[in-house]
PDB file of C-alpha atoms in Angstrom:
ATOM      1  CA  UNK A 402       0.000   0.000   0.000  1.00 57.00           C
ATOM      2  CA  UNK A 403       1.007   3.296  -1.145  1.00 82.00           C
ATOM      3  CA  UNK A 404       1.111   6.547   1.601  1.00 86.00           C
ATOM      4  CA  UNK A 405       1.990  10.145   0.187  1.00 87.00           C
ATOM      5  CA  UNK A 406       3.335  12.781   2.328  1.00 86.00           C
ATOM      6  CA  UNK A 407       1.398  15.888   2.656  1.00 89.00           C
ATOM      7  CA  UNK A 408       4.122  18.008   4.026  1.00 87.00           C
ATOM      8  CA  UNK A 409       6.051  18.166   6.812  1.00 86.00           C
ATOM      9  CA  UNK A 410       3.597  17.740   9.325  1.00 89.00           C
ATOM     10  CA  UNK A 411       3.271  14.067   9.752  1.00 89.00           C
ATOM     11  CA  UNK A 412       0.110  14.031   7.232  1.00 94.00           C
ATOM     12  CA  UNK A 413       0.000  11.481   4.680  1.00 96.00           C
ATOM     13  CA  UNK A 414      -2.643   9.929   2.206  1.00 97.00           C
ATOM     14  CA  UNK A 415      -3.467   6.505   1.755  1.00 96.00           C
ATOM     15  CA  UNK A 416      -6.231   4.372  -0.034  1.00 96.00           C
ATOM     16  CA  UNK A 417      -8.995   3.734   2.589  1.00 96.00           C
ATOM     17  CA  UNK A 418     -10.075  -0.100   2.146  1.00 96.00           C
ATOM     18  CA  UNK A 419     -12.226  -2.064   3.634  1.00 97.00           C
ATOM     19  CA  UNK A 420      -9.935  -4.139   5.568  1.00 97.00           C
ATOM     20  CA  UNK A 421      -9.716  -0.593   7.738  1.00 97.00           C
ATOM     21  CA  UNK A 422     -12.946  -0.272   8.627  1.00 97.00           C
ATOM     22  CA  UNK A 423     -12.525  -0.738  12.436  1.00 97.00           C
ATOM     23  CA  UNK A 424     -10.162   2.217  12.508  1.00 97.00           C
ATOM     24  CA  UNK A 425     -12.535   3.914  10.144  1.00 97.00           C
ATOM     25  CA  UNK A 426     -15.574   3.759  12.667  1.00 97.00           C
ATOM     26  CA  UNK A 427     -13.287   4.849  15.277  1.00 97.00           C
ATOM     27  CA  UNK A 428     -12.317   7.783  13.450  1.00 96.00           C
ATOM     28  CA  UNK A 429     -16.142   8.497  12.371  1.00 95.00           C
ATOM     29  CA  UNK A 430     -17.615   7.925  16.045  1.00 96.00           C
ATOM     30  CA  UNK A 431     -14.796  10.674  16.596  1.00 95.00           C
ATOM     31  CA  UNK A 432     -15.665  13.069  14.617  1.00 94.00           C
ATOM     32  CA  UNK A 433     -19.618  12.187  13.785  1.00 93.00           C
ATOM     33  CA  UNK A 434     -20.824  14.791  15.701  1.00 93.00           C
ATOM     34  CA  UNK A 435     -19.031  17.775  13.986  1.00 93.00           C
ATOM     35  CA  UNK A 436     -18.739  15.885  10.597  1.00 93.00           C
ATOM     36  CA  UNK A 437     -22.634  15.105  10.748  1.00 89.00           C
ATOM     37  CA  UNK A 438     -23.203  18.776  10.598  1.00 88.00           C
ATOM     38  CA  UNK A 439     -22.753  19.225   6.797  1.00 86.00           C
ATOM     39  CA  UNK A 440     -22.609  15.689   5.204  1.00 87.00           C
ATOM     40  CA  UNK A 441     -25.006  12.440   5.422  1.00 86.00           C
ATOM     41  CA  UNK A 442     -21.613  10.347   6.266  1.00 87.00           C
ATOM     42  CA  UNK A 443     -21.447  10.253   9.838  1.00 87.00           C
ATOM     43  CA  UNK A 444     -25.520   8.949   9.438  1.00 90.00           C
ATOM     44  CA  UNK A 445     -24.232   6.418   7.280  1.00 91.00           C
ATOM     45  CA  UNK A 446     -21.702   4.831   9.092  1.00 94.00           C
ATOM     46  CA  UNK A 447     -22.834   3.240  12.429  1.00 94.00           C
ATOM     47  CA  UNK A 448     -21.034   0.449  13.257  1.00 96.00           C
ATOM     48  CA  UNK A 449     -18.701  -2.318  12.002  1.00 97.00           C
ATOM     49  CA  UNK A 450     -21.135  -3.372   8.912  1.00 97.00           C
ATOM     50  CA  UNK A 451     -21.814  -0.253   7.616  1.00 97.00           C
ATOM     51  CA  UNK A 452     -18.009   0.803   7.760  1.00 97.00           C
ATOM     52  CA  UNK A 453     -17.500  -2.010   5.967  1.00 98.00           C
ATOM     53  CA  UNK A 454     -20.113  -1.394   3.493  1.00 97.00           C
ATOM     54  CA  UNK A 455     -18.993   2.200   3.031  1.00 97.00           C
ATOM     55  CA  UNK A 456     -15.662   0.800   2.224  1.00 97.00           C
ATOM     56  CA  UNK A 457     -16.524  -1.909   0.117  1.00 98.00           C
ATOM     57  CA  UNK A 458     -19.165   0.178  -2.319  1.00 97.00           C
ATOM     58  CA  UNK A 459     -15.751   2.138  -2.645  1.00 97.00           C
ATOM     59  CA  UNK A 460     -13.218  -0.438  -3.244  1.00 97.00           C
ATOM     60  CA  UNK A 461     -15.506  -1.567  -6.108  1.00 98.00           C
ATOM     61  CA  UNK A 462     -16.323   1.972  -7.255  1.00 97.00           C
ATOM     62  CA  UNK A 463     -12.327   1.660  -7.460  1.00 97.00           C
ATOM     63  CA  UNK A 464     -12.436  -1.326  -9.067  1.00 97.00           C
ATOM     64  CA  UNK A 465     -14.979  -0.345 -12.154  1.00 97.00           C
ATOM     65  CA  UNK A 466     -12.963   2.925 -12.324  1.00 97.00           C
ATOM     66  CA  UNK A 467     -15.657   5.303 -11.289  1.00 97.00           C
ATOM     67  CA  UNK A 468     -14.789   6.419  -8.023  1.00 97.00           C
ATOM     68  CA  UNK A 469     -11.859   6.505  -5.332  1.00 97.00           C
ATOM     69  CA  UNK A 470     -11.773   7.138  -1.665  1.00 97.00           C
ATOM     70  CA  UNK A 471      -8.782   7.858   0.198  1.00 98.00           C
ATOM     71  CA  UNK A 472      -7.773   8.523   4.071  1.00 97.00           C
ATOM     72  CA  UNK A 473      -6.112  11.572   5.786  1.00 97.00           C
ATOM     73  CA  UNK A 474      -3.432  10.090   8.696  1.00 97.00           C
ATOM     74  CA  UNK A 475      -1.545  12.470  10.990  1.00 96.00           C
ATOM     75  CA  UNK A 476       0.687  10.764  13.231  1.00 93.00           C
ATOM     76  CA  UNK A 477      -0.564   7.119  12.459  1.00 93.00           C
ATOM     77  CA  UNK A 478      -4.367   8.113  13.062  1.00 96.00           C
ATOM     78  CA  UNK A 479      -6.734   8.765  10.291  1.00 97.00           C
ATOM     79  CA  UNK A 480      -8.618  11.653  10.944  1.00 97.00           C
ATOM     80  CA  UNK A 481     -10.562  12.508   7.642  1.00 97.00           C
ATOM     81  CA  UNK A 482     -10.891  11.871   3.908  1.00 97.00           C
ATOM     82  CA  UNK A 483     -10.995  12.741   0.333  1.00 97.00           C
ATOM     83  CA  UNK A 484     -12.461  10.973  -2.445  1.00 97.00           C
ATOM     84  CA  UNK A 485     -13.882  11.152  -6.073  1.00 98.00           C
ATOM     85  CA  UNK A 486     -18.082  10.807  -5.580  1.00 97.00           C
ATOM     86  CA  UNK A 487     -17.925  10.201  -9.364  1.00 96.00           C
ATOM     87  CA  UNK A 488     -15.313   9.486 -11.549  1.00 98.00           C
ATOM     88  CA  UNK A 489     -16.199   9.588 -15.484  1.00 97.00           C
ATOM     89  CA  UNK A 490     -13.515   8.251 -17.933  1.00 96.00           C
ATOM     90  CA  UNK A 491     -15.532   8.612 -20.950  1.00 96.00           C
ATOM     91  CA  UNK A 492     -17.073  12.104 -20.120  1.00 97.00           C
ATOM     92  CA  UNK A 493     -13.776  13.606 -18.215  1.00 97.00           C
ATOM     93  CA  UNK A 494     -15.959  14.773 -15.625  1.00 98.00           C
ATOM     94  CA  UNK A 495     -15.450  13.637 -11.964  1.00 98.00           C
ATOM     95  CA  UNK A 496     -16.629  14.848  -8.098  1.00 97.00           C
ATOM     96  CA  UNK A 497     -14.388  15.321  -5.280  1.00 98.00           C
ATOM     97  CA  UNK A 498     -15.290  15.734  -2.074  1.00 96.00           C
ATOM     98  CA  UNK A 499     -14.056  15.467   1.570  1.00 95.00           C
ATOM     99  CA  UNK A 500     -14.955  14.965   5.739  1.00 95.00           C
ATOM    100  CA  UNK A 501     -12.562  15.654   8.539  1.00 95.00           C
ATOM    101  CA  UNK A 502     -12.714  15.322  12.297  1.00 95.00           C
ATOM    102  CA  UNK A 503     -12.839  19.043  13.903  1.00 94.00           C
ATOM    103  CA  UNK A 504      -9.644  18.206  15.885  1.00 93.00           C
ATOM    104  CA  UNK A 505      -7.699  18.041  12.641  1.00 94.00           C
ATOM    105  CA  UNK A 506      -9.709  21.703  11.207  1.00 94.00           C
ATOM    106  CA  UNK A 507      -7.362  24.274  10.379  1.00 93.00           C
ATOM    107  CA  UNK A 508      -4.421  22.805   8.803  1.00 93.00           C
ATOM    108  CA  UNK A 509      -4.944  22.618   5.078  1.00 94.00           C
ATOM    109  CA  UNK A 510      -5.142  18.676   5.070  1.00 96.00           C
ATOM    110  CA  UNK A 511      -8.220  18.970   2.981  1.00 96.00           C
ATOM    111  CA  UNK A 512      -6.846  21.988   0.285  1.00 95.00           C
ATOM    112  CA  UNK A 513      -3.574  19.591   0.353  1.00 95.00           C
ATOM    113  CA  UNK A 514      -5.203  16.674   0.177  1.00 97.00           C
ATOM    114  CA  UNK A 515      -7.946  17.590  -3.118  1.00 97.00           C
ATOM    115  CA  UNK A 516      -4.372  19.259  -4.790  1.00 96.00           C
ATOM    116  CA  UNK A 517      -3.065  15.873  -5.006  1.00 96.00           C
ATOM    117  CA  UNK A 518      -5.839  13.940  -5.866  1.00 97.00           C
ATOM    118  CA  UNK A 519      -6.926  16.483  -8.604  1.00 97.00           C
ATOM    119  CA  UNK A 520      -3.429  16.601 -10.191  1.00 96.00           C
ATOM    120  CA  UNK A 521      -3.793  12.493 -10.135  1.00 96.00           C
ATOM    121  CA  UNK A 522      -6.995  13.260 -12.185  1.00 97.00           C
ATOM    122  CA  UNK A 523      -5.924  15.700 -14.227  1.00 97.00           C
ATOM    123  CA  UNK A 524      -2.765  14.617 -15.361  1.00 96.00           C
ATOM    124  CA  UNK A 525      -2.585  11.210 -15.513  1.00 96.00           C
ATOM    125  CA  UNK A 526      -6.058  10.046 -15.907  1.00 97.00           C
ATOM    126  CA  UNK A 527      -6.900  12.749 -18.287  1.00 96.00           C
ATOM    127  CA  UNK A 528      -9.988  13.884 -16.622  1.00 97.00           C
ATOM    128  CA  UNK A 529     -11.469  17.412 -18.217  1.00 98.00           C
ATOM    129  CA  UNK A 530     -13.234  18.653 -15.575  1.00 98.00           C
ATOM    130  CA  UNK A 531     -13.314  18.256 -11.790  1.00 98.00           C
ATOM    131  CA  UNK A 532     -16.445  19.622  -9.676  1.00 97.00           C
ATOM    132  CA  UNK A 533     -17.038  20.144  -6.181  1.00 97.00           C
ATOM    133  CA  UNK A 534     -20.749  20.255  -4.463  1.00 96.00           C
ATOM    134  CA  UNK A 535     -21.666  21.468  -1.185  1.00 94.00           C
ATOM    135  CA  UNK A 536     -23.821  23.383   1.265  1.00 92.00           C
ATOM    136  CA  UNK A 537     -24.097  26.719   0.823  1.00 91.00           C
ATOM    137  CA  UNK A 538     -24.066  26.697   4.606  1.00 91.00           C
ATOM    138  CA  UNK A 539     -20.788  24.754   4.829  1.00 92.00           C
ATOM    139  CA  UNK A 540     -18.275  27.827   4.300  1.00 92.00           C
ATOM    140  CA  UNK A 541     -15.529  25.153   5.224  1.00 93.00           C
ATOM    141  CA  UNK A 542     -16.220  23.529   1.840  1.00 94.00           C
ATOM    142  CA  UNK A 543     -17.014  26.368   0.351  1.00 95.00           C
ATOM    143  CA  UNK A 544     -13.527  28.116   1.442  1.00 95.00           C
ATOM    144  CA  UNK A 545     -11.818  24.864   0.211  1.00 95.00           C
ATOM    145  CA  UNK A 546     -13.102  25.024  -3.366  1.00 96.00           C
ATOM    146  CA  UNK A 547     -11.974  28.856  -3.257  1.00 96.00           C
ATOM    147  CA  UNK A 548      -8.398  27.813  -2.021  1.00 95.00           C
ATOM    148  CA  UNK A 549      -8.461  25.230  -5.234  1.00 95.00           C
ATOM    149  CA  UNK A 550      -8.922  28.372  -7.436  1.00 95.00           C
ATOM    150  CA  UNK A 551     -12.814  26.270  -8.805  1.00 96.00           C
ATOM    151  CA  UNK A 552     -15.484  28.839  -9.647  1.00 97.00           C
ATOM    152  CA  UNK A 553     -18.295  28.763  -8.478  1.00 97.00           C
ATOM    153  CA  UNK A 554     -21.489  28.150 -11.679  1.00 96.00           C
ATOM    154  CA  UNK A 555     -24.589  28.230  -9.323  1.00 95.00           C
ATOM    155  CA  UNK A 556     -26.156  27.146  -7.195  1.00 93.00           C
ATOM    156  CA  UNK A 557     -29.515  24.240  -6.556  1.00 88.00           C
ATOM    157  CA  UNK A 558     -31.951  26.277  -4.517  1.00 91.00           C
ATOM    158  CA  UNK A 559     -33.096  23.951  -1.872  1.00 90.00           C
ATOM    159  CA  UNK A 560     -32.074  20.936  -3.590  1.00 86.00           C
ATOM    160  CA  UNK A 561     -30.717  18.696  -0.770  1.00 82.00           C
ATOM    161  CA  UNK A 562     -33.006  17.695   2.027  1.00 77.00           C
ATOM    162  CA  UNK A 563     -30.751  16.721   4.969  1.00 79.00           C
ATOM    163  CA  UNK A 564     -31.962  16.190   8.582  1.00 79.00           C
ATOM    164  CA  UNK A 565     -35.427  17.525   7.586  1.00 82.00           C
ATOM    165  CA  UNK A 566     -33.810  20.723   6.344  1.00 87.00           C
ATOM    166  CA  UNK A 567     -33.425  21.860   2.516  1.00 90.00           C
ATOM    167  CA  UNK A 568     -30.429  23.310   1.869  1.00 87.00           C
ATOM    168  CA  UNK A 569     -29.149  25.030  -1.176  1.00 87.00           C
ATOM    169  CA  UNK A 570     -26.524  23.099  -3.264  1.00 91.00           C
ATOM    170  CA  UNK A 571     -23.493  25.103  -4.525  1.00 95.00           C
ATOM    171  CA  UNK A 572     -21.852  23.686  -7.331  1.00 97.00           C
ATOM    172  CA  UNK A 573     -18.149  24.835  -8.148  1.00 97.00           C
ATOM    173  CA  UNK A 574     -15.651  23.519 -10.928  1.00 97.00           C
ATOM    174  CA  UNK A 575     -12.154  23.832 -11.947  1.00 97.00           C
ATOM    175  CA  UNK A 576     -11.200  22.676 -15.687  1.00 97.00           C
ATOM    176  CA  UNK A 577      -7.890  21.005 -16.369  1.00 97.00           C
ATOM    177  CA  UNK A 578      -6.242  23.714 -18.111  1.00 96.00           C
ATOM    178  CA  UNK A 579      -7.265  26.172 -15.253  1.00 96.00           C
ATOM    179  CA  UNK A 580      -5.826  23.816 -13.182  1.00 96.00           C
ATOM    180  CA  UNK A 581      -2.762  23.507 -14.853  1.00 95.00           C
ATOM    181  CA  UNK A 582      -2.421  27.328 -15.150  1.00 94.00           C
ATOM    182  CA  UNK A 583      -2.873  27.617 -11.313  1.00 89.00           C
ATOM    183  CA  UNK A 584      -0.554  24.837 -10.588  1.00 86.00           C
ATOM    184  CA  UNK A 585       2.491  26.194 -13.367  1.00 86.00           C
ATOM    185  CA  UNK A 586       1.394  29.850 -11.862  1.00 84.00           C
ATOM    186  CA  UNK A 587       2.657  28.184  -8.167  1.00 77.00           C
ATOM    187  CA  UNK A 588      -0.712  28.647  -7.036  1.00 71.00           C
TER     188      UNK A 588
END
């Protein structure tokens, strides 16, 4: 198994599988509480089964090519994620998205995290396009795709019900040769 440095800081990324899925509950009963706030996850993922689930839909997501989910470590604990929602060969289009426990907040794991994982889609998998959903109530996520340099095209007025709320959907994008501008720019 592969783990990439993200700095100097002791943060590195790794595939999340399902053999992990013990440490993976651990991490969400951690953080469910604050991570439950803006994204269905922490609902999802209960106990032992349905970590395993979670991680299994993804390994085969991996599998077929159409999605990828990877882990955030500091120290030797995981404490949040990235991953591709969608991944689209044919189309170039794919999703990213993320969760992290509040204790690790702050830090740029997620903006550090997405830069990797979008250059891995960009460049070597040839994807076109890379877009990035969330709540327009979740400035976190919102501040993320900003940091990425993605601009924002709209947003779904009250398109997601979550916890018997509807929330408007945000949907923000960054092409590949924006990307690669930003990225030659040193951005």
């Amino acid at each position: 198994m592969f783990a990439m440095s993200l700095g100097d800081d002791g943060a590195e990324l790794r595939p999340l599988e399902p053999w992990q899925a013990g440490e993976y509950l651990a991490h969400m009963d951690r953080g469910r509480e604050y991570i439950g706030r803006s994204i269905g996850l922490a609902d999802r993922v209960t106990d032992l089964a349905s970590a395993t689930a979670f991680l299994q839909f993804y390994a085969d997501k991996a599998a077929a090519d159409t999605g990828r989910l990877y882990g955030i470590w500091v120290d030797g604990v995981l404490v949040g994620g990235v991953l591709f929602r969608t991944f689209d060969t044919e189309t170039g289009n794919c999703e990213a998205g993320c969760w992290l426990e509040e204790a690790a907040v702050g830090r740029g794991l997620i903006t550090r995290a997405i830069r990797v994982i979008i250059d891995w889609a960009v460049e070597r998998r040839g994807m076109h396009r890379v877009e990035w959903i969330a709540s327009s109530a979740n400035t976190a996520s919102i501040e993320v795709a900003k940091r990425l340099g993605m601009v924002r095209e709209g947003v779904l007025r009250e398109s997601q019900p979550y916890r018997g709320v509807r929330h408007d959907m945000e949907i923000w994008s960054v092409l590949a040769r924006d990307w690669r501008t930003q990225r030659a720019s040193g951005r």
